[in-house]
Amino acid sequence: DERDAQTAGIQKVQFNSVGSGKFEVQSGVLGVVIRFGDKTESIPFISDPSDLEYQLTRRIRKITGEKEQVIGIIQSGYSQQQILNEILNTQYQVKTIAEGEKPSVKDLSALIAIDDGNSESSASAGLKEYLAQGGKALILTNGVSIDQRSLSAQKNSSAMLSTFKDYGVTINSDLVYDLQLSEVLSFNGQGGQRYLARYPYWLRALPAAKNFPPLATVKSISLGWPSSLSLTAKSGIMQKKLLITGSNAGRVENNFDISPQGTSALTPNDKDVLLAVLIEKDDTRFVVVGSASMVDDQFLTNNRDNVAFVSNIIDYLAVDKDLASIPSKSVGRAIFEFKSPNDIIFVQYGNLLIPPLIVVIFAVLYLRKRRSLTRRIYVK
Protein backbone atom coordinates (compact mmCIF):
# COMPACT_ATOMS: atom_id res chain seq x y z
CA ASP A 1 0.00 0.00 0.00
CA GLU A 2 0.99 3.67 0.09
CA ARG A 3 2.61 3.41 3.53
CA ASP A 4 4.80 0.45 2.48
CA ALA A 5 5.83 2.30 -0.66
CA GLN A 6 6.92 5.37 1.31
CA THR A 7 8.83 3.17 3.77
CA ALA A 8 10.72 1.65 0.83
CA GLY A 9 11.62 5.11 -0.48
CA ILE A 10 8.98 5.35 -3.21
CA GLN A 11 7.23 8.71 -3.04
CA LYS A 12 3.94 9.81 -4.55
CA VAL A 13 4.14 11.80 -7.75
CA GLN A 14 1.56 13.93 -9.53
CA PHE A 15 0.52 13.21 -13.10
CA ASN A 16 -2.10 14.43 -15.54
CA SER A 17 -5.09 12.24 -16.37
CA VAL A 18 -6.94 13.03 -19.60
CA GLY A 19 -10.34 11.39 -20.11
CA SER A 20 -13.44 11.95 -22.19
CA GLY A 21 -14.30 15.57 -21.58
CA LYS A 22 -12.18 15.95 -18.45
CA PHE A 23 -8.66 16.79 -17.34
CA GLU A 24 -7.51 15.83 -13.83
CA VAL A 25 -4.35 16.05 -11.77
CA GLN A 26 -3.91 12.83 -9.80
CA SER A 27 -1.23 11.35 -7.59
CA GLY A 28 0.17 7.84 -7.43
CA VAL A 29 3.34 5.76 -7.23
CA LEU A 30 5.34 4.17 -10.03
CA GLY A 31 8.38 2.46 -8.59
CA VAL A 32 9.91 -0.93 -7.85
CA VAL A 33 10.98 -2.52 -4.55
CA ILE A 34 13.41 -5.46 -4.55
CA ARG A 35 13.86 -7.54 -1.39
CA PHE A 36 16.43 -10.27 -0.79
CA GLY A 37 16.61 -11.53 2.77
CA ASP A 38 16.95 -8.49 4.98
CA LYS A 39 18.27 -6.32 2.14
CA THR A 40 16.06 -3.89 0.25
CA GLU A 41 16.66 -1.80 -2.86
CA SER A 42 14.21 0.42 -4.66
CA ILE A 43 13.72 2.45 -7.82
CA PRO A 44 11.80 5.48 -6.49
CA PHE A 45 10.31 6.40 -9.87
CA ILE A 46 10.42 4.68 -13.26
CA SER A 47 10.88 7.65 -15.56
CA ASP A 48 12.20 5.64 -18.52
CA PRO A 49 10.86 2.06 -18.99
CA SER A 50 13.44 1.34 -21.70
CA ASP A 51 16.17 1.52 -19.04
CA LEU A 52 14.33 -0.69 -16.51
CA GLU A 53 16.23 -3.91 -17.31
CA TYR A 54 19.55 -2.20 -16.65
CA GLN A 55 18.41 -0.55 -13.42
CA LEU A 56 16.94 -3.80 -12.09
CA THR A 57 20.12 -5.72 -12.94
CA ARG A 58 22.28 -3.21 -11.05
CA ARG A 59 20.18 -3.40 -7.90
CA ILE A 60 19.77 -7.18 -7.97
CA ARG A 61 23.53 -7.64 -8.24
CA LYS A 62 24.02 -5.25 -5.33
CA ILE A 63 21.73 -7.05 -2.87
CA THR A 64 22.62 -10.61 -3.95
CA GLY A 65 26.38 -10.14 -3.92
CA GLU A 66 28.29 -11.75 -1.06
CA LYS A 67 30.45 -8.66 -0.62
CA GLU A 68 29.49 -5.11 -1.47
CA GLN A 69 31.77 -3.64 -4.08
CA VAL A 70 33.55 -0.38 -3.34
CA ILE A 71 34.30 2.43 -5.79
CA GLY A 72 36.99 4.87 -4.71
CA ILE A 73 36.98 8.52 -5.78
CA ILE A 74 40.06 10.74 -5.90
CA GLN A 75 39.17 14.34 -6.68
CA SER A 76 41.12 17.56 -6.98
CA GLY A 77 39.20 20.71 -7.85
CA TYR A 78 35.93 22.29 -6.85
CA SER A 79 33.29 20.91 -9.22
CA GLN A 80 30.13 19.20 -7.94
CA GLN A 81 29.46 15.49 -8.55
CA GLN A 82 26.31 14.83 -6.53
CA ILE A 83 24.61 13.03 -9.43
CA LEU A 84 27.68 10.84 -9.94
CA ASN A 85 27.45 9.69 -6.32
CA GLU A 86 23.75 8.91 -6.77
CA ILE A 87 24.52 6.80 -9.84
CA LEU A 88 27.26 4.86 -8.07
CA ASN A 89 25.20 4.28 -4.93
CA THR A 90 22.63 2.25 -6.89
CA GLN A 91 25.11 -0.64 -6.95
CA TYR A 92 28.29 0.26 -5.12
CA GLN A 93 29.60 1.64 -1.88
CA VAL A 94 31.42 4.91 -2.54
CA LYS A 95 34.64 5.73 -0.69
CA THR A 96 36.45 9.06 -0.92
CA ILE A 97 40.23 8.66 -1.12
CA ALA A 98 41.86 11.42 0.88
CA GLU A 99 44.86 13.41 -0.33
CA GLY A 100 48.02 11.37 0.32
CA GLU A 101 46.11 8.11 0.83
CA LYS A 102 47.17 5.32 -1.53
CA PRO A 103 44.33 3.34 -3.14
CA SER A 104 44.53 -0.44 -2.77
CA VAL A 105 43.43 -3.09 -5.27
CA LYS A 106 42.30 -5.28 -2.36
CA ASP A 107 39.90 -2.66 -1.05
CA LEU A 108 38.50 -1.22 -4.29
CA SER A 109 36.64 -2.73 -7.23
CA ALA A 110 37.48 0.35 -9.29
CA LEU A 111 38.76 3.88 -8.89
CA ILE A 112 37.58 7.20 -10.33
CA ALA A 113 40.23 9.93 -10.52
CA ILE A 114 39.01 13.47 -11.30
CA ASP A 115 41.59 16.23 -11.84
CA ASP A 116 40.54 19.50 -13.47
CA GLY A 117 43.99 21.01 -12.98
CA ASN A 118 42.81 23.86 -10.76
CA SER A 119 44.54 22.64 -7.59
CA GLU A 120 47.71 20.83 -6.63
CA SER A 121 47.37 17.07 -6.33
CA SER A 122 49.78 14.30 -5.31
CA ALA A 123 47.46 11.51 -6.42
CA SER A 124 49.39 10.58 -9.57
CA ALA A 125 52.01 8.47 -7.77
CA GLY A 126 49.38 6.48 -5.87
CA LEU A 127 47.31 6.05 -9.03
CA LYS A 128 50.31 4.77 -10.99
CA GLU A 129 51.07 2.22 -8.27
CA TYR A 130 47.40 1.18 -8.12
CA LEU A 131 47.32 0.47 -11.87
CA ALA A 132 50.61 -1.45 -11.72
CA GLN A 133 48.95 -3.80 -9.20
CA GLY A 134 46.17 -4.66 -11.67
CA GLY A 135 43.72 -1.91 -10.74
CA LYS A 136 40.71 -0.70 -12.70
CA ALA A 137 40.15 3.04 -13.07
CA LEU A 138 38.29 5.82 -14.85
CA ILE A 139 40.57 8.84 -15.17
CA LEU A 140 39.15 12.25 -16.08
CA THR A 141 41.65 15.06 -16.38
CA ASN A 142 42.24 18.26 -18.34
CA GLY A 143 45.47 19.29 -20.00
CA VAL A 144 44.48 22.95 -19.52
CA SER A 145 43.19 24.56 -16.32
CA ILE A 146 40.03 26.64 -16.74
CA ASP A 147 38.83 29.54 -14.59
CA GLN A 148 35.11 29.56 -15.36
CA ARG A 149 34.48 32.89 -13.64
CA SER A 150 36.91 34.90 -15.77
CA LEU A 151 36.86 32.51 -18.76
CA SER A 152 40.64 32.27 -18.75
CA ALA A 153 42.86 29.26 -19.34
CA GLN A 154 46.43 28.15 -18.72
CA LYS A 155 48.34 24.93 -19.23
CA ASN A 156 47.97 22.31 -16.51
CA SER A 157 51.23 21.39 -14.79
CA SER A 158 49.78 18.37 -12.98
CA ALA A 159 51.87 15.20 -12.91
CA MET A 160 48.69 13.33 -13.88
CA LEU A 161 49.27 14.22 -17.55
CA SER A 162 52.34 11.99 -17.84
CA THR A 163 51.21 9.23 -15.47
CA PHE A 164 50.11 6.90 -18.28
CA LYS A 165 53.06 7.20 -20.68
CA ASP A 166 54.16 3.66 -19.82
CA TYR A 167 50.85 2.54 -21.35
CA GLY A 168 51.30 4.69 -24.46
CA VAL A 169 48.83 7.43 -23.46
CA THR A 170 49.66 11.13 -23.23
CA ILE A 171 47.19 13.86 -22.21
CA ASN A 172 48.11 16.92 -24.24
CA SER A 173 48.14 20.46 -22.86
CA ASP A 174 45.73 21.80 -25.45
CA LEU A 175 42.07 22.70 -25.88
CA VAL A 176 39.88 20.87 -28.38
CA TYR A 177 36.96 22.58 -30.11
CA ASP A 178 34.30 21.54 -32.60
CA LEU A 179 32.67 24.16 -34.82
CA GLN A 180 29.66 22.00 -35.65
CA LEU A 181 29.01 19.51 -32.83
CA SER A 182 29.00 22.05 -30.01
CA GLU A 183 26.55 23.46 -27.48
CA VAL A 184 24.57 26.69 -27.62
CA LEU A 185 25.14 28.58 -24.35
CA SER A 186 23.85 31.77 -22.75
CA PHE A 187 26.36 34.58 -22.12
CA ASN A 188 26.31 38.04 -20.55
CA GLY A 189 26.59 40.84 -23.09
CA GLN A 190 26.94 44.60 -22.85
CA GLY A 191 24.50 46.35 -20.56
CA GLY A 192 23.69 43.14 -18.73
CA GLN A 193 21.85 41.70 -21.72
CA ARG A 194 22.07 37.95 -22.21
CA TYR A 195 22.47 36.33 -25.60
CA LEU A 196 22.76 32.83 -27.05
CA ALA A 197 25.80 31.70 -29.02
CA ARG A 198 27.38 28.45 -30.14
CA TYR A 199 30.40 27.68 -27.96
CA PRO A 200 32.89 25.34 -29.69
CA TYR A 201 34.78 24.48 -26.49
CA TRP A 202 31.66 22.74 -25.13
CA LEU A 203 31.44 19.97 -27.66
CA ARG A 204 29.69 16.67 -28.23
CA ALA A 205 32.09 13.76 -28.67
CA LEU A 206 31.14 10.80 -30.84
CA PRO A 207 31.63 7.07 -30.15
CA ALA A 208 34.70 5.69 -31.93
CA ALA A 209 34.12 2.01 -31.02
CA LYS A 210 30.53 1.06 -31.82
CA ASN A 211 31.17 -2.62 -31.02
CA PHE A 212 32.16 -1.73 -27.44
CA PRO A 213 29.22 -2.61 -25.09
CA PRO A 214 29.39 0.53 -22.87
CA LEU A 215 29.00 2.65 -26.03
CA ALA A 216 26.23 0.55 -27.58
CA THR A 217 23.43 3.06 -26.95
CA VAL A 218 25.49 6.26 -26.73
CA LYS A 219 24.95 8.89 -29.43
CA SER A 220 27.16 11.69 -28.09
CA ILE A 221 28.97 12.72 -24.90
CA SER A 222 29.02 16.33 -23.71
CA LEU A 223 32.47 17.59 -22.69
CA GLY A 224 33.59 21.01 -21.53
CA TRP A 225 37.03 22.38 -22.51
CA PRO A 226 38.46 18.93 -23.31
CA SER A 227 42.08 18.12 -24.12
CA SER A 228 43.26 15.69 -26.76
CA LEU A 229 44.98 12.36 -26.18
CA SER A 230 47.96 10.92 -28.06
CA LEU A 231 48.63 7.19 -28.40
CA THR A 232 51.94 5.40 -28.84
CA ALA A 233 51.83 1.67 -29.57
CA LYS A 234 53.25 -0.48 -26.76
CA SER A 235 53.93 -4.21 -26.83
CA GLY A 236 51.44 -6.26 -24.81
CA ILE A 237 49.04 -3.33 -24.30
CA MET A 238 45.60 -3.10 -25.92
CA GLN A 239 44.53 0.43 -26.85
CA LYS A 240 40.97 1.13 -27.99
CA LYS A 241 39.72 4.55 -29.06
CA LEU A 242 36.40 5.36 -27.37
CA LEU A 243 35.49 8.99 -28.09
CA ILE A 244 36.47 11.32 -30.93
CA THR A 245 35.33 14.68 -32.25
CA GLY A 246 33.53 15.30 -35.51
CA SER A 247 35.45 16.28 -38.65
CA ASN A 248 34.96 20.04 -38.07
CA ALA A 249 37.19 20.10 -34.99
CA GLY A 250 40.59 21.46 -34.09
CA ARG A 251 43.08 22.11 -31.29
CA VAL A 252 44.53 25.23 -29.66
CA GLU A 253 47.95 24.69 -28.08
CA ASN A 254 48.93 28.23 -27.01
CA ASN A 255 47.45 31.69 -26.36
CA PHE A 256 44.14 30.38 -25.11
CA ASP A 257 41.21 32.74 -25.62
CA ILE A 258 38.09 30.89 -24.48
CA SER A 259 35.76 33.89 -24.43
CA PRO A 260 32.74 33.72 -26.78
CA GLN A 261 34.28 36.49 -28.90
CA GLY A 262 37.57 34.61 -29.20
CA THR A 263 35.96 31.60 -30.86
CA SER A 264 35.29 33.51 -34.11
CA ALA A 265 38.90 32.97 -35.24
CA LEU A 266 38.76 29.17 -34.89
CA THR A 267 39.01 27.06 -38.03
CA PRO A 268 38.46 23.30 -38.51
CA ASN A 269 41.30 20.97 -39.47
CA ASP A 270 39.04 18.41 -41.22
CA LYS A 271 40.27 15.66 -38.93
CA ASP A 272 38.75 14.03 -35.86
CA VAL A 273 40.56 14.36 -32.52
CA LEU A 274 40.91 11.59 -29.92
CA LEU A 275 39.28 12.40 -26.55
CA ALA A 276 38.96 9.07 -24.69
CA VAL A 277 40.72 5.72 -24.78
CA LEU A 278 40.53 2.29 -23.12
CA ILE A 279 43.76 0.59 -21.99
CA GLU A 280 44.07 -3.08 -21.05
CA LYS A 281 47.20 -4.91 -19.93
CA ASP A 282 46.87 -8.24 -18.10
CA ASP A 283 44.58 -7.49 -15.11
CA THR A 284 44.96 -3.73 -15.44
CA ARG A 285 42.07 -1.99 -17.16
CA PHE A 286 41.42 1.76 -17.27
CA VAL A 287 39.76 4.50 -19.32
CA VAL A 288 41.26 7.97 -19.82
CA VAL A 289 39.02 10.91 -20.79
CA GLY A 290 40.55 14.31 -21.58
CA SER A 291 37.89 16.25 -19.67
CA ALA A 292 37.10 16.28 -15.96
CA SER A 293 33.77 17.99 -16.64
CA MET A 294 32.14 14.86 -18.08
CA VAL A 295 30.85 13.85 -14.64
CA ASP A 296 29.94 17.35 -13.41
CA ASP A 297 26.31 17.72 -12.35
CA GLN A 298 25.45 20.14 -15.16
CA PHE A 299 26.74 17.76 -17.85
CA LEU A 300 25.07 14.67 -16.37
CA THR A 301 21.81 16.62 -16.09
CA ASN A 302 21.84 18.03 -19.61
CA ASN A 303 22.88 14.89 -21.49
CA ARG A 304 21.55 11.47 -20.52
CA ASP A 305 24.21 9.85 -22.68
CA ASN A 306 26.79 11.05 -20.15
CA VAL A 307 24.93 9.15 -17.44
CA ALA A 308 24.71 6.01 -19.59
CA PHE A 309 28.39 6.16 -20.54
CA VAL A 310 29.64 6.67 -16.97
CA SER A 311 27.39 3.90 -15.61
CA ASN A 312 28.41 1.46 -18.33
CA ILE A 313 32.12 2.21 -18.02
CA ILE A 314 32.13 1.74 -14.23
CA ASP A 315 30.27 -1.57 -14.60
CA TYR A 316 32.72 -2.65 -17.30
CA LEU A 317 35.67 -1.87 -15.04
CA ALA A 318 34.35 -2.97 -11.67
CA VAL A 319 32.31 -6.12 -12.32
CA ASP A 320 32.18 -9.05 -14.67
CA LYS A 321 31.59 -8.02 -18.26
CA ASP A 322 28.13 -9.67 -18.35
CA LEU A 323 26.55 -6.55 -16.84
CA ALA A 324 28.29 -4.35 -19.38
CA SER A 325 26.59 -6.46 -22.06
CA ILE A 326 23.27 -4.99 -20.82
CA PRO A 327 24.05 -1.33 -21.49
CA SER A 328 21.97 1.49 -20.13
CA LYS A 329 19.31 2.20 -22.73
CA SER A 330 18.54 5.79 -21.82
CA VAL A 331 18.17 7.69 -25.07
CA GLY A 332 20.35 10.71 -25.64
CA ARG A 333 20.25 13.42 -28.28
CA ALA A 334 20.44 12.59 -31.95
CA ILE A 335 23.50 13.94 -33.75
CA PHE A 336 23.51 15.36 -37.27
CA GLU A 337 27.05 15.60 -38.60
CA PHE A 338 27.60 17.46 -41.88
CA LYS A 339 30.77 17.35 -43.96
CA SER A 340 30.54 20.96 -45.16
CA PRO A 341 28.58 24.18 -44.46
CA ASN A 342 26.85 23.72 -47.83
CA ASP A 343 25.24 20.53 -46.52
CA ILE A 344 23.76 22.46 -43.59
CA ILE A 345 22.31 25.11 -45.92
CA PHE A 346 20.88 22.42 -48.19
CA VAL A 347 19.13 20.69 -45.28
CA GLN A 348 17.82 23.94 -43.80
CA TYR A 349 16.32 25.22 -47.04
CA GLY A 350 15.20 21.73 -47.98
CA ASN A 351 13.14 21.54 -44.79
CA LEU A 352 11.60 24.92 -45.62
CA LEU A 353 10.87 24.40 -49.32
CA ILE A 354 10.21 20.70 -49.86
CA PRO A 355 7.02 20.34 -47.70
CA PRO A 356 5.12 23.24 -49.37
CA LEU A 357 6.42 22.10 -52.77
CA ILE A 358 4.94 18.64 -52.18
CA VAL A 359 1.60 20.23 -51.26
CA VAL A 360 1.64 22.37 -54.43
CA ILE A 361 2.43 19.37 -56.64
CA PHE A 362 -0.35 17.34 -55.03
CA ALA A 363 -2.81 20.23 -55.50
CA VAL A 364 -1.88 20.65 -59.19
CA LEU A 365 -2.32 16.93 -59.87
CA TYR A 366 -5.64 16.89 -58.02
CA LEU A 367 -6.98 19.91 -59.95
CA ARG A 368 -5.87 18.43 -63.27
CA LYS A 369 -7.69 15.22 -62.44
CA ARG A 370 -10.85 17.12 -61.54
CA ARG A 371 -10.66 19.13 -64.77
CA SER A 372 -10.29 15.96 -66.82
CA LEU A 373 -13.36 14.50 -65.12
CA THR A 374 -15.47 17.54 -66.05
CA ARG A 375 -14.54 17.09 -69.73
CA ARG A 376 -15.62 13.49 -69.93
CA ILE A 377 -18.68 12.66 -72.07
CA TYR A 378 -21.23 10.49 -70.33
CA VAL A 379 -23.42 8.24 -72.53
CA LYS A 380 -26.54 6.47 -71.25
XYZ file of C-alpha atoms in Angstrom:
380
model
C 0.000 0.000 0.000
C 0.993 3.673 0.092
C 2.610 3.412 3.528
C 4.800 0.448 2.484
C 5.826 2.303 -0.659
C 6.918 5.369 1.306
C 8.835 3.171 3.765
C 10.725 1.654 0.832
C 11.619 5.110 -0.480
C 8.977 5.349 -3.214
C 7.233 8.708 -3.041
C 3.937 9.814 -4.545
C 4.142 11.799 -7.753
C 1.565 13.925 -9.529
C 0.522 13.214 -13.096
C -2.097 14.430 -15.538
C -5.087 12.244 -16.370
C -6.944 13.028 -19.597
C -10.342 11.388 -20.112
C -13.438 11.950 -22.189
C -14.295 15.570 -21.577
C -12.183 15.945 -18.445
C -8.663 16.793 -17.338
C -7.507 15.834 -13.833
C -4.348 16.047 -11.772
C -3.913 12.834 -9.804
C -1.232 11.346 -7.586
C 0.170 7.844 -7.431
C 3.335 5.756 -7.230
C 5.336 4.165 -10.026
C 8.380 2.457 -8.589
C 9.906 -0.935 -7.847
C 10.978 -2.515 -4.551
C 13.411 -5.456 -4.546
C 13.864 -7.535 -1.394
C 16.434 -10.267 -0.794
C 16.608 -11.533 2.769
C 16.953 -8.492 4.982
C 18.270 -6.321 2.135
C 16.063 -3.892 0.247
C 16.664 -1.798 -2.856
C 14.207 0.425 -4.661
C 13.724 2.448 -7.815
C 11.795 5.480 -6.493
C 10.306 6.397 -9.870
C 10.421 4.676 -13.262
C 10.884 7.646 -15.558
C 12.199 5.643 -18.524
C 10.860 2.064 -18.989
C 13.443 1.337 -21.705
C 16.167 1.520 -19.037
C 14.328 -0.686 -16.513
C 16.231 -3.910 -17.306
C 19.548 -2.202 -16.651
C 18.412 -0.547 -13.418
C 16.940 -3.804 -12.089
C 20.124 -5.719 -12.943
C 22.282 -3.214 -11.051
C 20.184 -3.405 -7.900
C 19.771 -7.184 -7.974
C 23.530 -7.638 -8.243
C 24.017 -5.245 -5.332
C 21.732 -7.053 -2.868
C 22.615 -10.612 -3.950
C 26.381 -10.141 -3.918
C 28.290 -11.746 -1.061
C 30.451 -8.663 -0.618
C 29.486 -5.110 -1.475
C 31.773 -3.642 -4.084
C 33.549 -0.379 -3.336
C 34.300 2.429 -5.786
C 36.989 4.870 -4.707
C 36.977 8.520 -5.780
C 40.056 10.742 -5.901
C 39.173 14.337 -6.682
C 41.115 17.560 -6.978
C 39.202 20.709 -7.846
C 35.931 22.295 -6.850
C 33.287 20.905 -9.218
C 30.133 19.204 -7.942
C 29.462 15.488 -8.552
C 26.310 14.829 -6.532
C 24.606 13.029 -9.427
C 27.679 10.836 -9.941
C 27.446 9.690 -6.325
C 23.746 8.912 -6.768
C 24.519 6.801 -9.840
C 27.259 4.859 -8.067
C 25.200 4.275 -4.926
C 22.627 2.250 -6.893
C 25.106 -0.637 -6.950
C 28.293 0.257 -5.118
C 29.599 1.636 -1.878
C 31.416 4.908 -2.541
C 34.636 5.729 -0.695
C 36.450 9.056 -0.916
C 40.225 8.657 -1.124
C 41.857 11.423 0.884
C 44.865 13.414 -0.325
C 48.019 11.374 0.320
C 46.112 8.108 0.832
C 47.168 5.318 -1.531
C 44.331 3.336 -3.137
C 44.527 -0.441 -2.767
C 43.431 -3.086 -5.267
C 42.305 -5.285 -2.359
C 39.896 -2.656 -1.045
C 38.499 -1.221 -4.288
C 36.644 -2.727 -7.228
C 37.478 0.351 -9.294
C 38.758 3.882 -8.894
C 37.576 7.198 -10.329
C 40.226 9.932 -10.517
C 39.012 13.474 -11.299
C 41.589 16.226 -11.839
C 40.537 19.499 -13.471
C 43.993 21.010 -12.978
C 42.811 23.859 -10.758
C 44.540 22.641 -7.586
C 47.708 20.832 -6.632
C 47.372 17.073 -6.334
C 49.778 14.305 -5.311
C 47.456 11.512 -6.424
C 49.394 10.583 -9.570
C 52.010 8.473 -7.767
C 49.381 6.477 -5.869
C 47.312 6.046 -9.034
C 50.308 4.772 -10.993
C 51.073 2.222 -8.275
C 47.404 1.175 -8.123
C 47.320 0.473 -11.867
C 50.606 -1.448 -11.716
C 48.947 -3.805 -9.203
C 46.172 -4.661 -11.671
C 43.721 -1.913 -10.745
C 40.710 -0.697 -12.698
C 40.153 3.036 -13.068
C 38.294 5.816 -14.846
C 40.572 8.844 -15.167
C 39.146 12.253 -16.080
C 41.651 15.059 -16.378
C 42.239 18.256 -18.342
C 45.472 19.293 -19.999
C 44.475 22.948 -19.524
C 43.193 24.562 -16.319
C 40.035 26.645 -16.737
C 38.833 29.538 -14.588
C 35.113 29.555 -15.356
C 34.483 32.893 -13.641
C 36.905 34.903 -15.767
C 36.860 32.514 -18.755
C 40.638 32.270 -18.747
C 42.863 29.256 -19.342
C 46.429 28.150 -18.716
C 48.341 24.925 -19.231
C 47.968 22.313 -16.513
C 51.226 21.393 -14.788
C 49.775 18.369 -12.977
C 51.867 15.202 -12.907
C 48.695 13.334 -13.876
C 49.268 14.222 -17.550
C 52.345 11.994 -17.837
C 51.213 9.227 -15.470
C 50.110 6.903 -18.277
C 53.057 7.200 -20.684
C 54.158 3.661 -19.816
C 50.850 2.535 -21.349
C 51.296 4.693 -24.456
C 48.827 7.430 -23.455
C 49.657 11.134 -23.231
C 47.192 13.858 -22.206
C 48.112 16.919 -24.238
C 48.142 20.463 -22.855
C 45.731 21.799 -25.450
C 42.070 22.702 -25.876
C 39.885 20.870 -28.376
C 36.961 22.583 -30.110
C 34.299 21.545 -32.599
C 32.667 24.156 -34.823
C 29.657 21.996 -35.650
C 29.010 19.514 -32.833
C 29.000 22.051 -30.013
C 26.548 23.456 -27.479
C 24.575 26.687 -27.616
C 25.137 28.581 -24.345
C 23.851 31.771 -22.749
C 26.356 34.582 -22.117
C 26.306 38.040 -20.548
C 26.595 40.840 -23.085
C 26.944 44.599 -22.847
C 24.504 46.346 -20.558
C 23.687 43.135 -18.726
C 21.851 41.700 -21.723
C 22.073 37.955 -22.207
C 22.474 36.333 -25.600
C 22.763 32.829 -27.046
C 25.802 31.697 -29.017
C 27.376 28.450 -30.144
C 30.400 27.679 -27.963
C 32.892 25.335 -29.692
C 34.777 24.480 -26.492
C 31.664 22.737 -25.128
C 31.444 19.968 -27.661
C 29.688 16.669 -28.228
C 32.094 13.758 -28.673
C 31.140 10.796 -30.845
C 31.629 7.068 -30.146
C 34.696 5.689 -31.934
C 34.121 2.013 -31.020
C 30.532 1.058 -31.817
C 31.168 -2.622 -31.018
C 32.161 -1.728 -27.437
C 29.224 -2.608 -25.093
C 29.392 0.530 -22.870
C 28.997 2.655 -26.029
C 26.225 0.552 -27.585
C 23.426 3.059 -26.948
C 25.492 6.256 -26.726
C 24.953 8.889 -29.435
C 27.156 11.694 -28.091
C 28.965 12.719 -24.903
C 29.024 16.331 -23.710
C 32.473 17.587 -22.691
C 33.589 21.009 -21.534
C 37.027 22.376 -22.511
C 38.460 18.928 -23.314
C 42.077 18.119 -24.120
C 43.257 15.686 -26.761
C 44.983 12.358 -26.179
C 47.956 10.917 -28.056
C 48.631 7.191 -28.403
C 51.945 5.404 -28.835
C 51.827 1.670 -29.566
C 53.251 -0.482 -26.760
C 53.933 -4.215 -26.827
C 51.439 -6.261 -24.811
C 49.036 -3.325 -24.305
C 45.604 -3.101 -25.924
C 44.533 0.432 -26.845
C 40.966 1.132 -27.992
C 39.718 4.551 -29.058
C 36.401 5.356 -27.366
C 35.492 8.994 -28.093
C 36.466 11.318 -30.926
C 35.329 14.683 -32.247
C 33.534 15.298 -35.515
C 35.446 16.278 -38.652
C 34.964 20.043 -38.069
C 37.185 20.097 -34.995
C 40.594 21.464 -34.090
C 43.079 22.110 -31.293
C 44.527 25.234 -29.661
C 47.951 24.692 -28.082
C 48.929 28.226 -27.005
C 47.450 31.689 -26.363
C 44.140 30.376 -25.112
C 41.210 32.744 -25.620
C 38.090 30.892 -24.483
C 35.761 33.889 -24.428
C 32.736 33.719 -26.778
C 34.280 36.489 -28.895
C 37.569 34.608 -29.202
C 35.961 31.604 -30.864
C 35.291 33.507 -34.106
C 38.898 32.969 -35.244
C 38.765 29.173 -34.886
C 39.009 27.057 -38.032
C 38.457 23.297 -38.513
C 41.297 20.971 -39.473
C 39.035 18.407 -41.218
C 40.266 15.660 -38.929
C 38.752 14.028 -35.861
C 40.555 14.361 -32.522
C 40.913 11.591 -29.922
C 39.280 12.397 -26.553
C 38.956 9.069 -24.686
C 40.724 5.720 -24.785
C 40.527 2.288 -23.116
C 43.760 0.592 -21.994
C 44.069 -3.084 -21.049
C 47.201 -4.914 -19.930
C 46.872 -8.240 -18.099
C 44.583 -7.491 -15.110
C 44.964 -3.730 -15.441
C 42.071 -1.987 -17.159
C 41.424 1.756 -17.270
C 39.764 4.498 -19.321
C 41.263 7.969 -19.821
C 39.025 10.915 -20.786
C 40.550 14.306 -21.580
C 37.888 16.247 -19.671
C 37.097 16.280 -15.963
C 33.767 17.994 -16.639
C 32.139 14.859 -18.084
C 30.849 13.850 -14.636
C 29.936 17.346 -13.409
C 26.315 17.721 -12.351
C 25.453 20.138 -15.164
C 26.739 17.761 -17.854
C 25.070 14.671 -16.371
C 21.806 16.619 -16.089
C 21.844 18.034 -19.614
C 22.882 14.886 -21.494
C 21.546 11.475 -20.524
C 24.212 9.848 -22.683
C 26.790 11.049 -20.154
C 24.925 9.147 -17.436
C 24.712 6.009 -19.589
C 28.391 6.161 -20.537
C 29.638 6.675 -16.973
C 27.389 3.897 -15.608
C 28.407 1.458 -18.334
C 32.123 2.214 -18.018
C 32.127 1.743 -14.233
C 30.270 -1.565 -14.600
C 32.723 -2.653 -17.302
C 35.672 -1.868 -15.043
C 34.349 -2.969 -11.666
C 32.310 -6.116 -12.323
C 32.177 -9.049 -14.673
C 31.589 -8.019 -18.262
C 28.128 -9.666 -18.347
C 26.548 -6.552 -16.836
C 28.288 -4.354 -19.376
C 26.588 -6.457 -22.064
C 23.267 -4.993 -20.819
C 24.053 -1.330 -21.489
C 21.973 1.487 -20.127
C 19.311 2.195 -22.734
C 18.537 5.793 -21.820
C 18.168 7.690 -25.072
C 20.354 10.713 -25.637
C 20.252 13.420 -28.276
C 20.444 12.591 -31.951
C 23.497 13.940 -33.754
C 23.511 15.362 -37.271
C 27.053 15.598 -38.602
C 27.602 17.459 -41.877
C 30.768 17.350 -43.956
C 30.539 20.955 -45.159
C 28.585 24.176 -44.463
C 26.846 23.717 -47.830
C 25.241 20.526 -46.521
C 23.761 22.458 -43.590
C 22.309 25.115 -45.923
C 20.876 22.422 -48.190
C 19.130 20.686 -45.281
C 17.818 23.944 -43.795
C 16.324 25.225 -47.043
C 15.197 21.734 -47.978
C 13.140 21.538 -44.789
C 11.601 24.925 -45.621
C 10.869 24.403 -49.320
C 10.207 20.702 -49.858
C 7.023 20.344 -47.696
C 5.120 23.242 -49.365
C 6.416 22.098 -52.769
C 4.936 18.640 -52.180
C 1.596 20.232 -51.261
C 1.644 22.369 -54.430
C 2.430 19.366 -56.644
C -0.349 17.342 -55.028
C -2.809 20.232 -55.504
C -1.881 20.645 -59.186
C -2.322 16.927 -59.866
C -5.636 16.888 -58.015
C -6.979 19.907 -59.948
C -5.873 18.428 -63.270
C -7.686 15.219 -62.435
C -10.851 17.120 -61.542
C -10.664 19.132 -64.774
C -10.295 15.961 -66.821
C -13.362 14.500 -65.116
C -15.468 17.540 -66.053
C -14.539 17.092 -69.731
C -15.616 13.489 -69.926
C -18.679 12.663 -72.065
C -21.233 10.490 -70.327
C -23.417 8.243 -72.534
C -26.539 6.473 -71.254
